PDB file of C-alpha atoms in Angstrom:
ATOM      1  CA  ALA B  15      96.068 121.852 104.839  1.00  0.00           C
ATOM      2  CA  ILE B  16      94.023 121.873 101.641  1.00  0.00           C
ATOM      3  CA  CYS B  17      95.428 118.498 100.584  1.00  0.00           C
ATOM      4  CA  THR B  18      94.476 116.895 103.907  1.00  0.00           C
ATOM      5  CA  ASP B  19      91.018 118.447 104.203  1.00  0.00           C
ATOM      6  CA  THR B  20      88.920 115.565 102.933  1.00  0.00           C
ATOM      7  CA  ASP B  21      85.645 117.261 103.977  1.00  0.00           C
ATOM      8  CA  ARG B  22      86.048 120.392 101.844  1.00  0.00           C
ATOM      9  CA  VAL B  23      88.235 119.074  99.039  1.00  0.00           C
ATOM     10  CA  PRO B  24      86.850 116.063  97.110  1.00  0.00           C
ATOM     11  CA  PRO B  25      89.239 113.456  95.599  1.00  0.00           C
ATOM     12  CA  GLU B  26      89.166 114.809  92.023  1.00  0.00           C
ATOM     13  CA  HIS B  27      89.980 118.352  93.185  1.00  0.00           C
ATOM     14  CA  PHE B  28      92.772 117.077  95.427  1.00  0.00           C
ATOM     15  CA  GLN B  29      94.329 115.087  92.576  1.00  0.00           C
ATOM     16  CA  LYS B  30      94.143 118.020  90.204  1.00  0.00           C
ATOM     17  CA  LEU B  31      95.757 120.340  92.735  1.00  0.00           C
ATOM     18  CA  PHE B  32      98.362 117.854  93.874  1.00  0.00           C
ATOM     19  CA  SER B  33      99.405 117.047  90.297  1.00  0.00           C
ATOM     20  CA  ARG B  34     100.396 120.706  89.897  1.00  0.00           C
ATOM     21  CA  LEU B  35     102.563 120.564  93.040  1.00  0.00           C
ATOM     22  CA  THR B  36     104.225 117.184  92.431  1.00  0.00           C
ATOM     23  CA  GLY B  37     107.322 118.518  90.728  1.00  0.00           C
ATOM     24  CA  ARG B  38     108.137 120.996  93.484  1.00  0.00           C
ATOM     25  CA  ILE B  39     107.382 118.483  96.229  1.00  0.00           C
ATOM     26  CA  LEU B  40     109.709 115.896  94.669  1.00  0.00           C
ATOM     27  CA  LEU B  41     112.470 118.492  94.562  1.00  0.00           C
ATOM     28  CA  GLN B  42     112.032 118.991  98.296  1.00  0.00           C
ATOM     29  CA  LEU B  43     112.033 115.266  99.010  1.00  0.00           C
ATOM     30  CA  THR B  44     115.240 114.701  97.060  1.00  0.00           C
ATOM     31  CA  ASP B  45     117.004 117.728  98.560  1.00  0.00           C
ATOM     32  CA  ARG B  46     120.279 116.672 100.123  1.00  0.00           C
ATOM     33  CA  ARG B  47     119.715 118.947 103.115  1.00  0.00           C
ATOM     34  CA  SER B  48     118.536 116.635 105.861  1.00  0.00           C
ATOM     35  CA  GLN B  49     115.895 118.856 107.483  1.00  0.00           C
ATOM     36  CA  VAL B  50     114.385 119.904 104.151  1.00  0.00           C
ATOM     37  CA  CYS B  51     113.972 116.284 103.068  1.00  0.00           C
ATOM     38  CA  LYS B  52     112.701 115.185 106.479  1.00  0.00           C
ATOM     39  CA  LEU B  53     110.081 117.943 106.629  1.00  0.00           C
ATOM     40  CA  GLY B  54     108.930 117.141 103.109  1.00  0.00           C
ATOM     41  CA  CYS B  55     108.537 113.470 103.972  1.00  0.00           C
ATOM     42  CA  LEU B  56     106.521 114.290 107.073  1.00  0.00           C
ATOM     43  CA  GLU B  57     104.224 116.577 105.084  1.00  0.00           C
ATOM     44  CA  ILE B  58     103.575 113.949 102.414  1.00  0.00           C
ATOM     45  CA  GLY B  59     103.090 111.337 105.114  1.00  0.00           C
ATOM     46  CA  ALA B  60     100.248 113.401 106.559  1.00  0.00           C
ATOM     47  CA  ILE B  61      98.663 113.645 103.109  1.00  0.00           C
ATOM     48  CA  VAL B  62      98.968 109.888 102.581  1.00  0.00           C
ATOM     49  CA  LEU B  63      97.272 109.209 105.944  1.00  0.00           C
ATOM     50  CA  SER B  64      94.418 111.568 105.049  1.00  0.00           C
ATOM     51  CA  ARG B  65      93.937 110.607 101.419  1.00  0.00           C
ATOM     52  CA  LYS B  66      95.003 106.952 101.188  1.00  0.00           C
ATOM     53  CA  SER B  67      93.342 105.629  97.967  1.00  0.00           C
ATOM     54  CA  ASP B  68      93.258 109.145  96.502  1.00  0.00           C
ATOM     55  CA  PHE B  69      97.074 109.101  96.562  1.00  0.00           C
ATOM     56  CA  LEU B  70      97.352 106.005  94.317  1.00  0.00           C
ATOM     57  CA  PRO B  71      97.936 107.955  91.056  1.00  0.00           C
ATOM     58  CA  PHE B  72     101.019 109.543  92.654  1.00  0.00           C
ATOM     59  CA  ALA B  73     102.381 106.541  94.588  1.00  0.00           C
ATOM     60  CA  ALA B  74     104.770 105.211  91.945  1.00  0.00           C
ATOM     61  CA  MET B  75     106.264 108.597  91.098  1.00  0.00           C
ATOM     62  CA  PHE B  76     107.030 109.160  94.775  1.00  0.00           C
ATOM     63  CA  LEU B  77     108.233 105.646  95.648  1.00  0.00           C
ATOM     64  CA  THR B  78     110.845 105.545  92.871  1.00  0.00           C
ATOM     65  CA  PRO B  79     112.926 108.481  94.120  1.00  0.00           C
ATOM     66  CA  LEU B  80     112.279 107.491  97.744  1.00  0.00           C
ATOM     67  CA  PHE B  81     113.870 104.084  97.129  1.00  0.00           C
ATOM     68  CA  SER B  82     116.849 105.801  95.509  1.00  0.00           C
ATOM     69  CA  LEU B  83     117.395 107.848  98.669  1.00  0.00           C
ATOM     70  CA  ALA B  84     118.469 104.576 100.352  1.00  0.00           C
ATOM     71  CA  LYS B  85     121.838 105.235  98.666  1.00  0.00           C
ATOM     72  CA  ILE B  86     122.283 108.472 100.628  1.00  0.00           C
ATOM     73  CA  THR B  87     124.744 108.136 103.503  1.00  0.00           C
ATOM     74  CA  LYS B  88     122.954 110.740 105.604  1.00  0.00           C
ATOM     75  CA  LYS B  89     120.958 108.724 108.094  1.00  0.00           C
ATOM     76  CA  VAL B  90     118.226 111.360 108.579  1.00  0.00           C
ATOM     77  CA  ILE B  91     117.437 111.399 104.853  1.00  0.00           C
ATOM     78  CA  ALA B  92     117.546 107.616 104.390  1.00  0.00           C
ATOM     79  CA  GLU B  93     115.286 107.029 107.398  1.00  0.00           C
ATOM     80  CA  ALA B  94     112.796 109.762 106.431  1.00  0.00           C
ATOM     81  CA  ALA B  95     112.518 108.331 102.926  1.00  0.00           C
ATOM     82  CA  SER B  96     112.130 104.774 104.236  1.00  0.00           C
ATOM     83  CA  ASN B  97     109.408 105.817 106.677  1.00  0.00           C
ATOM     84  CA  LEU B  98     107.441 107.569 103.949  1.00  0.00           C
ATOM     85  CA  SER B  99     107.769 104.579 101.603  1.00  0.00           C
ATOM     86  CA  PHE B 100     106.422 102.374 104.377  1.00  0.00           C
ATOM     87  CA  GLN B 101     103.459 104.687 104.934  1.00  0.00           C
ATOM     88  CA  ILE B 102     102.580 104.720 101.241  1.00  0.00           C
ATOM     89  CA  ILE B 103     102.737 100.929 101.030  1.00  0.00           C
ATOM     90  CA  LYS B 104     100.807 100.508 104.273  1.00  0.00           C
ATOM     91  CA  HIS B 105      97.952 102.937 103.540  1.00  0.00           C
ATOM     92  CA  VAL B 106      97.615 103.131  99.705  1.00  0.00           C
ATOM     93  CA  ALA B 107      96.020 100.068  98.144  1.00  0.00           C
ATOM     94  CA  ASP B 108      97.689  99.033  94.906  1.00  0.00           C
ATOM     95  CA  GLY B 109      95.503  99.092  91.795  1.00  0.00           C
ATOM     96  CA  ARG B 110      94.840  96.274  89.343  1.00  0.00           C
ATOM     97  CA  GLU B 111      97.761  97.415  87.244  1.00  0.00           C
ATOM     98  CA  GLY B 112     100.075  96.738  90.181  1.00  0.00           C
ATOM     99  CA  THR B 113     102.009  99.979  89.835  1.00  0.00           C
ATOM    100  CA  ILE B 114     103.226  99.962  93.443  1.00  0.00           C
ATOM    101  CA  PHE B 115     104.367  96.352  93.186  1.00  0.00           C
ATOM    102  CA  SER B 116     106.168  97.182  89.939  1.00  0.00           C
ATOM    103  CA  VAL B 117     108.214  99.894  91.651  1.00  0.00           C
ATOM    104  CA  ILE B 118     109.083  97.570  94.539  1.00  0.00           C
ATOM    105  CA  LYS B 119     110.086  94.826  92.067  1.00  0.00           C
ATOM    106  CA  ALA B 120     112.326  97.230  90.182  1.00  0.00           C
ATOM    107  CA  SER B 121     114.032  98.336  93.382  1.00  0.00           C
ATOM    108  CA  CYS B 122     114.696  94.719  94.315  1.00  0.00           C
ATOM    109  CA  GLY B 123     116.704  94.392  91.117  1.00  0.00           C
ATOM    110  CA  ASP B 124     118.483  97.744  91.324  1.00  0.00           C
ATOM    111  CA  ARG B 125     122.248  97.893  90.768  1.00  0.00           C
ATOM    112  CA  ALA B 126     122.741  99.529  94.189  1.00  0.00           C
ATOM    113  CA  ARG B 127     122.668  97.022  97.016  1.00  0.00           C
ATOM    114  CA  THR B 128     121.236  99.563  99.474  1.00  0.00           C
ATOM    115  CA  VAL B 129     118.259 100.043  97.167  1.00  0.00           C
ATOM    116  CA  ARG B 130     117.768  96.286  96.842  1.00  0.00           C
ATOM    117  CA  ARG B 131     117.804  95.959 100.633  1.00  0.00           C
ATOM    118  CA  GLU B 132     115.182  98.696 100.930  1.00  0.00           C
ATOM    119  CA  GLY B 133     113.126  96.986  98.241  1.00  0.00           C
ATOM    120  CA  PHE B 134     112.952  93.724 100.158  1.00  0.00           C
ATOM    121  CA  ARG B 135     112.138  95.572 103.378  1.00  0.00           C
ATOM    122  CA  MET B 136     109.151  96.998 101.532  1.00  0.00           C
ATOM    123  CA  VAL B 137     108.254  93.532 100.224  1.00  0.00           C
ATOM    124  CA  GLN B 138     107.835  92.567 103.873  1.00  0.00           C
ATOM    125  CA  ALA B 139     105.556  95.580 104.425  1.00  0.00           C
ATOM    126  CA  THR B 140     103.543  94.760 101.331  1.00  0.00           C
ATOM    127  CA  ILE B 141     103.059  91.142 102.412  1.00  0.00           C
ATOM    128  CA  LYS B 142     101.829  92.351 105.797  1.00  0.00           C
ATOM    129  CA  TYR B 143      99.371  94.745 104.085  1.00  0.00           C
ATOM    130  CA  HIS B 144      97.969  91.967 101.862  1.00  0.00           C
ATOM    131  CA  HIS B 145      97.729  89.616 104.847  1.00  0.00           C
ATOM    132  CA  ASN B 146      95.767  92.201 106.843  1.00  0.00           C
ATOM    133  CA  GLU B 147      93.457  92.715 103.882  1.00  0.00           C
ATOM    134  CA  GLY B 148      93.024  88.972 103.388  1.00  0.00           C
ATOM    135  CA  THR B 149      94.129  89.154  99.744  1.00  0.00           C
ATOM    136  CA  LEU B 150      96.893  86.554 100.170  1.00  0.00           C
ATOM    137  CA  GLU B 151      94.604  83.878 101.556  1.00  0.00           C
ATOM    138  CA  ARG B 152      91.356  84.254  99.608  1.00  0.00           C
ATOM    139  CA  GLY B 153      89.872  85.782  96.512  1.00  0.00           C
ATOM    140  CA  PRO B 154      90.415  85.127  92.806  1.00  0.00           C
ATOM    141  CA  THR B 155      93.776  86.941  92.717  1.00  0.00           C
ATOM    142  CA  ALA B 156      95.279  85.346  95.855  1.00  0.00           C
ATOM    143  CA  PRO B 157      97.180  82.513  94.109  1.00  0.00           C
ATOM    144  CA  GLU B 158      98.738  84.871  91.559  1.00  0.00           C
ATOM    145  CA  THR B 159      99.648  87.369  94.308  1.00  0.00           C
ATOM    146  CA  ARG B 160     101.419  84.680  96.314  1.00  0.00           C
ATOM    147  CA  LYS B 161     103.198  83.466  93.210  1.00  0.00           C
ATOM    148  CA  ARG B 162     104.640  86.832  92.258  1.00  0.00           C
ATOM    149  CA  PHE B 163     105.808  87.463  95.836  1.00  0.00           C
ATOM    150  CA  LEU B 164     107.531  84.076  95.935  1.00  0.00           C
ATOM    151  CA  GLU B 165     109.223  84.623  92.559  1.00  0.00           C
ATOM    152  CA  LEU B 166     110.526  87.997  93.674  1.00  0.00           C
ATOM    153  CA  ILE B 167     111.748  86.715  97.030  1.00  0.00           C
ATOM    154  CA  ARG B 168     113.638  83.880  95.317  1.00  0.00           C
ATOM    155  CA  ARG B 169     115.692  86.482  93.462  1.00  0.00           C
ATOM    156  CA  GLY B 170     116.634  88.082  96.739  1.00  0.00           C
ATOM    157  CA  VAL B 171     117.576  84.829  98.433  1.00  0.00           C
ATOM    158  CA  ASP B 172     120.135  84.323  95.629  1.00  0.00           C
ATOM    159  CA  ASP B 173     121.428  87.901  95.757  1.00  0.00           C
ATOM    160  CA  SER B 174     125.192  88.512  95.923  1.00  0.00           C
ATOM    161  CA  ASP B 175     124.776  90.894  98.891  1.00  0.00           C
ATOM    162  CA  ALA B 176     124.422  89.255 102.308  1.00  0.00           C
ATOM    163  CA  LYS B 177     122.152  91.961 103.796  1.00  0.00           C
ATOM    164  CA  THR B 178     119.877  91.789 100.786  1.00  0.00           C
ATOM    165  CA  ARG B 179     119.625  88.032 101.215  1.00  0.00           C
ATOM    166  CA  SER B 180     118.775  88.545 104.885  1.00  0.00           C
ATOM    167  CA  GLU B 181     115.970  90.973 104.055  1.00  0.00           C
ATOM    168  CA  SER B 182     114.591  88.606 101.405  1.00  0.00           C
ATOM    169  CA  ILE B 183     114.628  85.730 103.902  1.00  0.00           C
ATOM    170  CA  ARG B 184     112.662  87.893 106.349  1.00  0.00           C
ATOM    171  CA  ALA B 185     110.192  88.494 103.512  1.00  0.00           C
ATOM    172  CA  LEU B 186     109.961  84.747 102.900  1.00  0.00           C
ATOM    173  CA  VAL B 187     109.300  84.090 106.589  1.00  0.00           C
ATOM    174  CA  ALA B 188     106.566  86.767 106.553  1.00  0.00           C
ATOM    175  CA  LEU B 189     104.973  85.158 103.516  1.00  0.00           C
ATOM    176  CA  LYS B 190     105.034  81.659 105.004  1.00  0.00           C
ATOM    177  CA  ARG B 191     103.510  82.981 108.239  1.00  0.00           C
ATOM    178  CA  ALA B 192     100.815  84.842 106.319  1.00  0.00           C
ATOM    179  CA  VAL B 193      99.770  81.823 104.252  1.00  0.00           C
ATOM    180  CA  PRO B 194     100.887  78.689 106.150  1.00  0.00           C
ATOM    181  CA  GLY B 195     100.655  75.597 103.978  1.00  0.00           C
ATOM    182  CA  GLN B 196      99.559  77.484 100.859  1.00  0.00           C
ATOM    183  CA  LEU B 197     102.865  77.853  99.027  1.00  0.00           C
ATOM    184  CA  GLY B 198     102.892  74.195  98.057  1.00  0.00           C
ATOM    185  CA  LYS B 199     104.945  71.465  99.669  1.00  0.00           C
ATOM    186  CA  LYS B 200     107.673  71.460  97.024  1.00  0.00           C
ATOM    187  CA  GLU B 201     108.092  75.223  97.101  1.00  0.00           C
ATOM    188  CA  GLU B 202     108.190  75.330 100.886  1.00  0.00           C
ATOM    189  CA  GLU B 203     110.839  72.628 101.017  1.00  0.00           C
ATOM    190  CA  GLU B 204     112.982  74.430  98.448  1.00  0.00           C
ATOM    191  CA  GLU B 205     112.748  77.731 100.272  1.00  0.00           C
ATOM    192  CA  GLU B 206     113.397  76.105 103.633  1.00  0.00           C
ATOM    193  CA  ASP B 207     116.616  74.662 102.230  1.00  0.00           C
ATOM    194  CA  LYS B 208     117.719  78.109 101.097  1.00  0.00           C
ATOM    195  CA  VAL B 209     116.961  79.675 104.460  1.00  0.00           C
ATOM    196  CA  THR B 210     118.848  76.912 106.301  1.00  0.00           C
ATOM    197  CA  THR B 211     121.851  77.306 103.993  1.00  0.00           C
ATOM    198  CA  GLU B 212     121.913  81.091 104.412  1.00  0.00           C
ATOM    199  CA  ARG B 213     121.799  80.833 108.186  1.00  0.00           C
TER     200      ARG B 213
END
């Protein structure tokens, strides 16, 4: 309750308190008991919704183990982790350093195919976030943002795993819909060829 009480607990106090609890919370999130993990994810989800930008310093350290939980065969755990990852990406704006994007990029290149699939699902969520914020279409960083998304998606389209390729193609479609005509004619033709071939 203290972590979600934005009226009584200012951002700096929240971050100081939460940093002390991070280790124990991560233990709960990575617990292989389904209900323990699920409850932990729900609790952190409530904090993310309340704190949003205040949660940025902790986003990467939570997303990394959450992506790894995609390897778990227990559906309850995998879904709880995926839902929390989505909430973090949807509600916590990435900083200039791009720490959230870096975690997503690393997951897209993970050795485990289930983690790569999850990574490209989160690429789709990140594209949607940027589109809603208008940071893909305008602003000084828009061209570079589009470029790094396209470069990452290209890796996925060439992935050895069919489901990873499918998720990356969905990310490509989301990017093209978000910025129609702004990827460049040559790039759009190349990517369209890949999508057609995959289908």
